Amino acid sequence: MGRRVLITGATGFIGRRLTGVLAKMGWQVRAAARDPSTIQTASGVERVAMPDLGRPVDWPALLDGASHVVHLAGIAHAPGSLPDELYTRINADAADELAEAARGRIERLVLISSVRAQAGLSADHPITEKDTALPTDAYGRSKLAAERLIAQSGVTFTVLRPAVVYGKGVKGNIASLATLAKTPMPLPFAGLGNRRSLLALENLVSAISLVLVSEQAANETFLVADAEPISVADLVAAMREGLGRPPHLVKVPLGAVKRLMKSFGREAEWERISGDFVIDASKLMEIGWRPAVATRDGIARMMRAENGAIRS
């Protein structure tokens, strides 16, 4: 029997893809989800129930027989809608309890954190792991707290801080832009030449697969992003390319674009996409990771896979 990996949050956007890929690679996968019946039946995949992380969890039972863990379960970023204490309980305290239970039982715990544990919505220089972590909201602070608690636990760990992840089934800001891209109207983004790093789901899964077993990744933290950043103008153009349509972008003063987004109730999304946010993932590349999917190609492929049905 091969090595067994426990994946928490196995029915999420990342977890579903990771479960299938690791099973095909020969891992025995224990896929934990709140509703395990929604996990696709596959050879090498054991479906188990994921307890409510809002309460103490019987981690030893979930860990029994596992040699590795990928911890994905938690609360996603939801600005202003959840109390800080809930982020702390589910994203930080539960991760700490998992690490304590895993110490001495497993070979590696991989925590999927977020670049928001390190920085806010924009940055005036390419960020690296050497930059001081300065999260700007409860979500980011809870992720950073989880990282620090796991590092102090004594378990062998790897932390990944991914950029915004895109792929089939994506939600959030990428889905909102995709909804705009599907409309026939010209969009006022031609002048938006900012640079933002994104991350293809396939590239993230390959990074996880690597750090699960890499000795060089032990007790390290890595930023994860596609090789090159992309502007919002090029991002929307790639979306429309995936739909088989021309970019149809027009140049409008950025102040006017901001007012337009505000009129559609999208002011928060504007703040998240209009600045520069470039991630330097060279540390992860130094241990052998290569992001095979280029952002523009991955975005176009995502739109083709969704067949124009991305949710807002």
Short mmCIF file of C-alpha atoms in Angstrom, two decimals:
data_model
loop_
_atom_site.label_atom_id
_atom_site.label_comp_id
_atom_site.label_asym_id
_atom_site.label_seq_id
_atom_site.Cartn_x
_atom_site.Cartn_y
_atom_site.Cartn_z
CA MET A 1 0.00 0.00 0.00
CA GLY A 2 1.27 3.48 -0.88
CA ARG A 3 1.41 6.46 1.39
CA ARG A 4 -1.91 7.74 2.70
CA VAL A 5 -2.73 11.45 2.67
CA LEU A 6 -5.59 13.05 4.57
CA ILE A 7 -7.11 15.94 2.60
CA THR A 8 -9.39 18.20 4.61
CA GLY A 9 -11.91 20.20 2.61
CA ALA A 10 -11.85 17.61 -0.16
CA THR A 11 -15.01 18.85 -1.90
CA GLY A 12 -13.82 22.44 -2.25
CA PHE A 13 -12.55 24.11 -5.40
CA ILE A 14 -8.97 22.99 -4.73
CA GLY A 15 -9.73 19.79 -2.83
CA ARG A 16 -11.68 18.10 -5.59
CA ARG A 17 -8.88 18.50 -8.11
CA LEU A 18 -6.18 17.56 -5.61
CA THR A 19 -8.01 14.40 -4.54
CA GLY A 20 -8.20 13.12 -8.10
CA VAL A 21 -4.63 14.01 -9.01
CA LEU A 22 -3.04 12.44 -5.93
CA ALA A 23 -5.11 9.26 -6.36
CA LYS A 24 -3.92 8.97 -9.96
CA MET A 25 -0.34 9.44 -8.72
CA GLY A 26 -0.72 6.35 -6.55
CA TRP A 27 -1.50 7.95 -3.19
CA GLN A 28 -4.09 6.41 -0.91
CA VAL A 29 -6.35 9.41 -0.30
CA ARG A 30 -8.55 9.92 2.75
CA ALA A 31 -10.87 12.65 1.48
CA ALA A 32 -12.62 14.47 4.33
CA ALA A 33 -15.64 16.69 3.66
CA ARG A 34 -18.76 17.87 5.46
CA ASP A 35 -20.80 15.80 3.00
CA PRO A 36 -18.57 12.93 1.88
CA SER A 37 -21.28 11.55 -0.41
CA THR A 38 -20.43 14.37 -2.84
CA ILE A 39 -16.86 13.11 -3.24
CA GLN A 40 -16.50 11.25 -6.52
CA THR A 41 -15.93 7.54 -6.07
CA ALA A 42 -12.49 6.57 -7.33
CA SER A 43 -9.88 3.89 -6.83
CA GLY A 44 -7.64 4.74 -3.90
CA VAL A 45 -10.04 7.31 -2.41
CA GLU A 46 -11.59 6.78 1.03
CA ARG A 47 -14.47 9.14 1.77
CA VAL A 48 -14.87 10.32 5.38
CA ALA A 49 -16.96 12.93 7.18
CA MET A 50 -15.30 16.22 8.10
CA PRO A 51 -16.46 17.50 11.50
CA ASP A 52 -17.48 21.10 12.13
CA LEU A 53 -14.26 23.04 12.71
CA GLY A 54 -16.18 25.47 14.86
CA ARG A 55 -15.95 22.87 17.62
CA PRO A 56 -13.08 20.66 18.88
CA VAL A 57 -12.39 17.89 16.37
CA ASP A 58 -11.38 14.26 16.97
CA TRP A 59 -8.26 14.66 14.85
CA PRO A 60 -6.61 11.38 15.93
CA ALA A 61 -9.47 9.42 14.35
CA LEU A 62 -9.09 11.28 11.05
CA LEU A 63 -5.31 10.92 11.16
CA ASP A 64 -5.31 7.19 11.91
CA GLY A 65 -3.10 5.50 9.32
CA ALA A 66 -2.27 8.72 7.47
CA SER A 67 1.34 9.56 6.64
CA HIS A 68 0.69 13.04 5.21
CA VAL A 69 -1.93 15.78 5.54
CA VAL A 70 -3.04 18.60 3.25
CA HIS A 71 -5.15 21.03 5.26
CA LEU A 72 -7.53 22.95 3.01
CA ALA A 73 -10.61 23.20 5.21
CA GLY A 74 -11.46 26.62 6.57
CA ILE A 75 -13.39 29.82 5.95
CA ALA A 76 -12.73 31.53 2.65
CA HIS A 77 -12.30 35.27 2.33
CA ALA A 78 -15.67 37.00 2.88
CA PRO A 79 -15.05 40.71 3.60
CA GLY A 80 -17.15 42.17 6.38
CA SER A 81 -19.65 39.33 6.63
CA LEU A 82 -18.16 37.20 9.41
CA PRO A 83 -16.94 37.98 12.94
CA ASP A 84 -13.19 37.98 13.50
CA GLU A 85 -13.57 35.34 16.20
CA LEU A 86 -15.01 32.85 13.71
CA TYR A 87 -12.04 33.28 11.37
CA THR A 88 -9.71 32.71 14.32
CA ARG A 89 -11.53 29.61 15.55
CA ILE A 90 -11.87 27.86 12.19
CA ASN A 91 -8.75 28.99 10.34
CA ALA A 92 -6.25 29.21 13.19
CA ASP A 93 -7.35 27.30 16.29
CA ALA A 94 -8.53 24.23 14.38
CA ALA A 95 -5.26 24.14 12.43
CA ASP A 96 -3.34 24.33 15.70
CA GLU A 97 -5.32 21.40 17.11
CA LEU A 98 -4.65 19.41 13.93
CA ALA A 99 -0.92 20.09 14.16
CA GLU A 100 -0.79 19.07 17.81
CA ALA A 101 -2.59 15.81 17.03
CA ALA A 102 -0.37 15.17 14.00
CA ARG A 103 2.95 15.66 15.80
CA GLY A 104 4.77 12.32 15.90
CA ARG A 105 2.12 10.63 13.73
CA ILE A 106 2.80 11.91 10.21
CA GLU A 107 5.68 12.76 7.89
CA ARG A 108 4.40 16.11 6.59
CA LEU A 109 1.56 18.57 7.18
CA VAL A 110 0.95 20.92 4.25
CA LEU A 111 -1.06 24.01 5.18
CA ILE A 112 -2.73 25.82 2.30
CA SER A 113 -2.64 29.36 3.60
CA SER A 114 -3.05 32.47 1.42
CA VAL A 115 -1.01 35.35 0.10
CA ARG A 116 -3.40 37.45 2.21
CA ALA A 117 -1.48 36.16 5.23
CA GLN A 118 1.43 38.23 3.94
CA ALA A 119 -0.03 41.34 2.32
CA GLY A 120 -3.14 43.35 1.55
CA LEU A 121 -4.80 44.07 -1.79
CA SER A 122 -1.83 45.66 -3.56
CA ALA A 123 1.93 46.02 -3.28
CA ASP A 124 4.42 48.52 -4.67
CA HIS A 125 7.07 45.85 -5.32
CA PRO A 126 7.16 42.12 -6.13
CA ILE A 127 6.58 40.41 -2.80
CA THR A 128 8.75 37.56 -1.52
CA GLU A 129 8.81 35.39 1.57
CA LYS A 130 11.44 37.73 3.02
CA ASP A 131 8.95 40.59 3.24
CA THR A 132 7.40 41.15 6.65
CA ALA A 133 3.95 39.59 6.82
CA LEU A 134 1.39 42.39 7.15
CA PRO A 135 -2.13 41.03 6.66
CA THR A 136 -4.81 43.70 6.46
CA ASP A 137 -8.01 41.88 7.44
CA ALA A 138 -9.35 39.16 9.73
CA TYR A 139 -9.01 36.48 7.07
CA GLY A 140 -5.34 37.22 6.46
CA ARG A 141 -4.59 37.51 10.17
CA SER A 142 -6.24 34.15 10.86
CA LYS A 143 -4.19 32.50 8.12
CA LEU A 144 -0.96 33.99 9.46
CA ALA A 145 -1.88 32.86 12.97
CA ALA A 146 -2.42 29.32 11.66
CA GLU A 147 1.00 29.36 10.01
CA ARG A 148 2.71 30.44 13.20
CA LEU A 149 0.86 27.95 15.39
CA ILE A 150 1.76 25.07 13.09
CA ALA A 151 5.39 26.19 12.96
CA GLN A 152 5.50 26.13 16.76
CA SER A 153 3.79 22.74 17.09
CA GLY A 154 6.78 20.52 16.38
CA VAL A 155 5.16 18.75 13.41
CA THR A 156 7.09 18.72 10.12
CA PHE A 157 5.21 21.18 7.93
CA THR A 158 5.14 23.15 4.70
CA VAL A 159 3.11 26.33 4.25
CA LEU A 160 1.93 27.41 0.82
CA ARG A 161 0.69 30.98 0.28
CA PRO A 162 -1.12 30.86 -3.07
CA ALA A 163 -2.17 33.85 -5.13
CA VAL A 164 -5.81 34.08 -6.21
CA VAL A 165 -6.54 30.68 -7.77
CA TYR A 166 -8.54 30.30 -10.98
CA GLY A 167 -9.96 27.34 -12.85
CA LYS A 168 -13.24 25.66 -13.67
CA GLY A 169 -15.74 26.37 -10.90
CA VAL A 170 -13.97 29.48 -9.64
CA LYS A 171 -15.91 32.01 -7.57
CA GLY A 172 -15.15 35.48 -6.21
CA ASN A 173 -13.51 38.27 -8.18
CA ILE A 174 -12.43 36.11 -11.11
CA ALA A 175 -16.00 34.88 -11.54
CA SER A 176 -17.27 38.46 -11.39
CA LEU A 177 -14.89 39.50 -14.16
CA ALA A 178 -15.88 36.44 -16.16
CA THR A 179 -19.53 37.47 -15.89
CA LEU A 180 -18.62 40.87 -17.32
CA ALA A 181 -16.53 39.25 -20.05
CA LYS A 182 -19.52 37.17 -21.16
CA THR A 183 -21.58 40.26 -21.90
CA PRO A 184 -21.59 41.60 -25.48
CA MET A 185 -20.85 45.16 -24.37
CA PRO A 186 -17.45 46.83 -24.77
CA LEU A 187 -15.65 46.98 -21.43
CA PRO A 188 -13.66 50.02 -20.21
CA PHE A 189 -10.50 48.17 -19.22
CA ALA A 190 -8.13 48.91 -22.13
CA GLY A 191 -6.22 51.44 -20.03
CA LEU A 192 -5.86 49.16 -17.02
CA GLY A 193 -2.29 47.98 -17.50
CA ASN A 194 -1.61 47.02 -13.90
CA ARG A 195 0.15 43.75 -13.08
CA ARG A 196 -1.35 41.10 -10.80
CA SER A 197 -0.21 37.55 -10.11
CA LEU A 198 -2.76 34.77 -10.35
CA LEU A 199 -2.45 31.00 -9.97
CA ALA A 200 -3.85 28.24 -12.16
CA LEU A 201 -5.49 25.46 -10.17
CA GLU A 202 -3.31 22.96 -12.02
CA ASN A 203 -0.19 24.85 -10.98
CA LEU A 204 -1.25 24.88 -7.33
CA VAL A 205 -1.96 21.15 -7.36
CA SER A 206 1.48 20.47 -8.83
CA ALA A 207 3.04 22.61 -6.08
CA ILE A 208 1.19 20.66 -3.38
CA SER A 209 2.24 17.36 -4.95
CA LEU A 210 5.87 18.49 -4.84
CA VAL A 211 6.04 19.82 -1.30
CA LEU A 212 4.29 16.78 0.14
CA VAL A 213 7.45 14.78 -0.45
CA SER A 214 10.29 17.27 -0.97
CA GLU A 215 12.87 17.27 1.80
CA GLN A 216 13.79 20.81 0.74
CA ALA A 217 10.24 21.92 1.55
CA ALA A 218 10.33 20.71 5.16
CA ASN A 219 9.51 23.49 7.64
CA GLU A 220 9.44 26.13 4.90
CA THR A 221 6.94 28.70 3.65
CA PHE A 222 6.46 29.36 -0.06
CA LEU A 223 4.54 31.87 -2.13
CA VAL A 224 2.85 30.28 -5.15
CA ALA A 225 1.89 32.05 -8.38
CA ASP A 226 1.97 31.62 -12.13
CA ALA A 227 5.25 32.54 -13.79
CA GLU A 228 4.15 35.95 -15.09
CA PRO A 229 1.63 38.51 -13.81
CA ILE A 230 -1.20 39.75 -16.01
CA SER A 231 -3.03 43.05 -16.41
CA VAL A 232 -6.79 43.29 -16.02
CA ALA A 233 -7.00 44.30 -19.69
CA ASP A 234 -5.16 41.15 -20.76
CA LEU A 235 -7.14 39.06 -18.29
CA VAL A 236 -10.48 40.11 -19.77
CA ALA A 237 -9.07 39.70 -23.29
CA ALA A 238 -8.04 36.14 -22.42
CA MET A 239 -11.52 35.43 -21.08
CA ARG A 240 -13.11 36.61 -24.29
CA GLU A 241 -10.54 34.66 -26.31
CA GLY A 242 -11.71 31.55 -24.47
CA LEU A 243 -15.25 32.40 -25.52
CA GLY A 244 -14.11 32.77 -29.14
CA ARG A 245 -14.66 36.52 -29.17
CA PRO A 246 -12.47 39.60 -29.71
CA PRO A 247 -11.39 41.59 -26.62
CA HIS A 248 -13.73 44.53 -27.37
CA LEU A 249 -12.05 46.78 -24.79
CA VAL A 250 -12.15 50.57 -24.80
CA LYS A 251 -9.90 53.07 -23.06
CA VAL A 252 -11.65 55.17 -20.42
CA PRO A 253 -10.11 57.29 -17.63
CA LEU A 254 -9.60 55.10 -14.57
CA GLY A 255 -11.63 57.45 -12.38
CA ALA A 256 -14.60 56.95 -14.66
CA VAL A 257 -14.13 53.18 -14.56
CA LYS A 258 -14.15 53.29 -10.77
CA ARG A 259 -17.40 55.27 -10.79
CA LEU A 260 -18.93 52.83 -13.27
CA MET A 261 -17.97 49.84 -11.13
CA LYS A 262 -19.45 51.60 -8.10
CA SER A 263 -22.72 52.18 -9.96
CA PHE A 264 -22.96 48.41 -10.54
CA GLY A 265 -22.23 47.71 -6.87
CA ARG A 266 -18.75 46.46 -7.77
CA GLU A 267 -16.63 49.07 -5.97
CA ALA A 268 -15.05 46.45 -3.68
CA GLU A 269 -14.08 44.34 -6.69
CA TRP A 270 -12.49 47.39 -8.29
CA GLU A 271 -10.32 47.98 -5.25
CA ARG A 272 -9.16 44.36 -5.44
CA ILE A 273 -8.21 44.37 -9.11
CA SER A 274 -7.00 47.88 -9.93
CA GLY A 275 -3.62 47.94 -8.16
CA ASP A 276 -0.37 46.07 -8.74
CA PHE A 277 0.17 42.81 -6.88
CA VAL A 278 3.12 40.80 -8.18
CA ILE A 279 4.33 37.66 -6.43
CA ASP A 280 7.88 36.33 -6.77
CA ALA A 281 7.60 32.54 -6.51
CA SER A 282 11.30 31.88 -7.22
CA LYS A 283 11.87 30.25 -3.82
CA LEU A 284 9.49 27.43 -4.74
CA MET A 285 11.01 27.17 -8.21
CA GLU A 286 14.43 26.71 -6.63
CA ILE A 287 13.31 23.35 -5.21
CA GLY A 288 12.05 22.15 -8.58
CA TRP A 289 8.52 23.48 -9.04
CA ARG A 290 7.57 24.65 -12.51
CA PRO A 291 4.20 26.33 -13.21
CA ALA A 292 3.26 24.56 -16.43
CA VAL A 293 0.18 26.67 -17.17
CA ALA A 294 0.65 30.29 -18.30
CA THR A 295 -2.00 32.66 -16.97
CA ARG A 296 -3.43 33.79 -20.30
CA ASP A 297 -3.68 30.22 -21.57
CA GLY A 298 -5.17 29.01 -18.29
CA ILE A 299 -7.81 31.73 -18.22
CA ALA A 300 -8.87 31.01 -21.81
CA ARG A 301 -9.00 27.29 -21.04
CA MET A 302 -11.11 27.98 -17.93
CA MET A 303 -13.67 29.88 -20.00
CA ARG A 304 -13.84 27.10 -22.58
CA ALA A 305 -14.29 24.50 -19.83
CA GLU A 306 -17.08 26.48 -18.22
CA ASN A 307 -18.68 26.91 -21.64
CA GLY A 308 -19.68 30.42 -20.67
CA ALA A 309 -21.44 29.30 -17.48
CA ILE A 310 -19.20 30.75 -14.78
CA ARG A 311 -21.23 31.83 -11.77
CA SER A 312 -21.15 35.35 -10.44
#
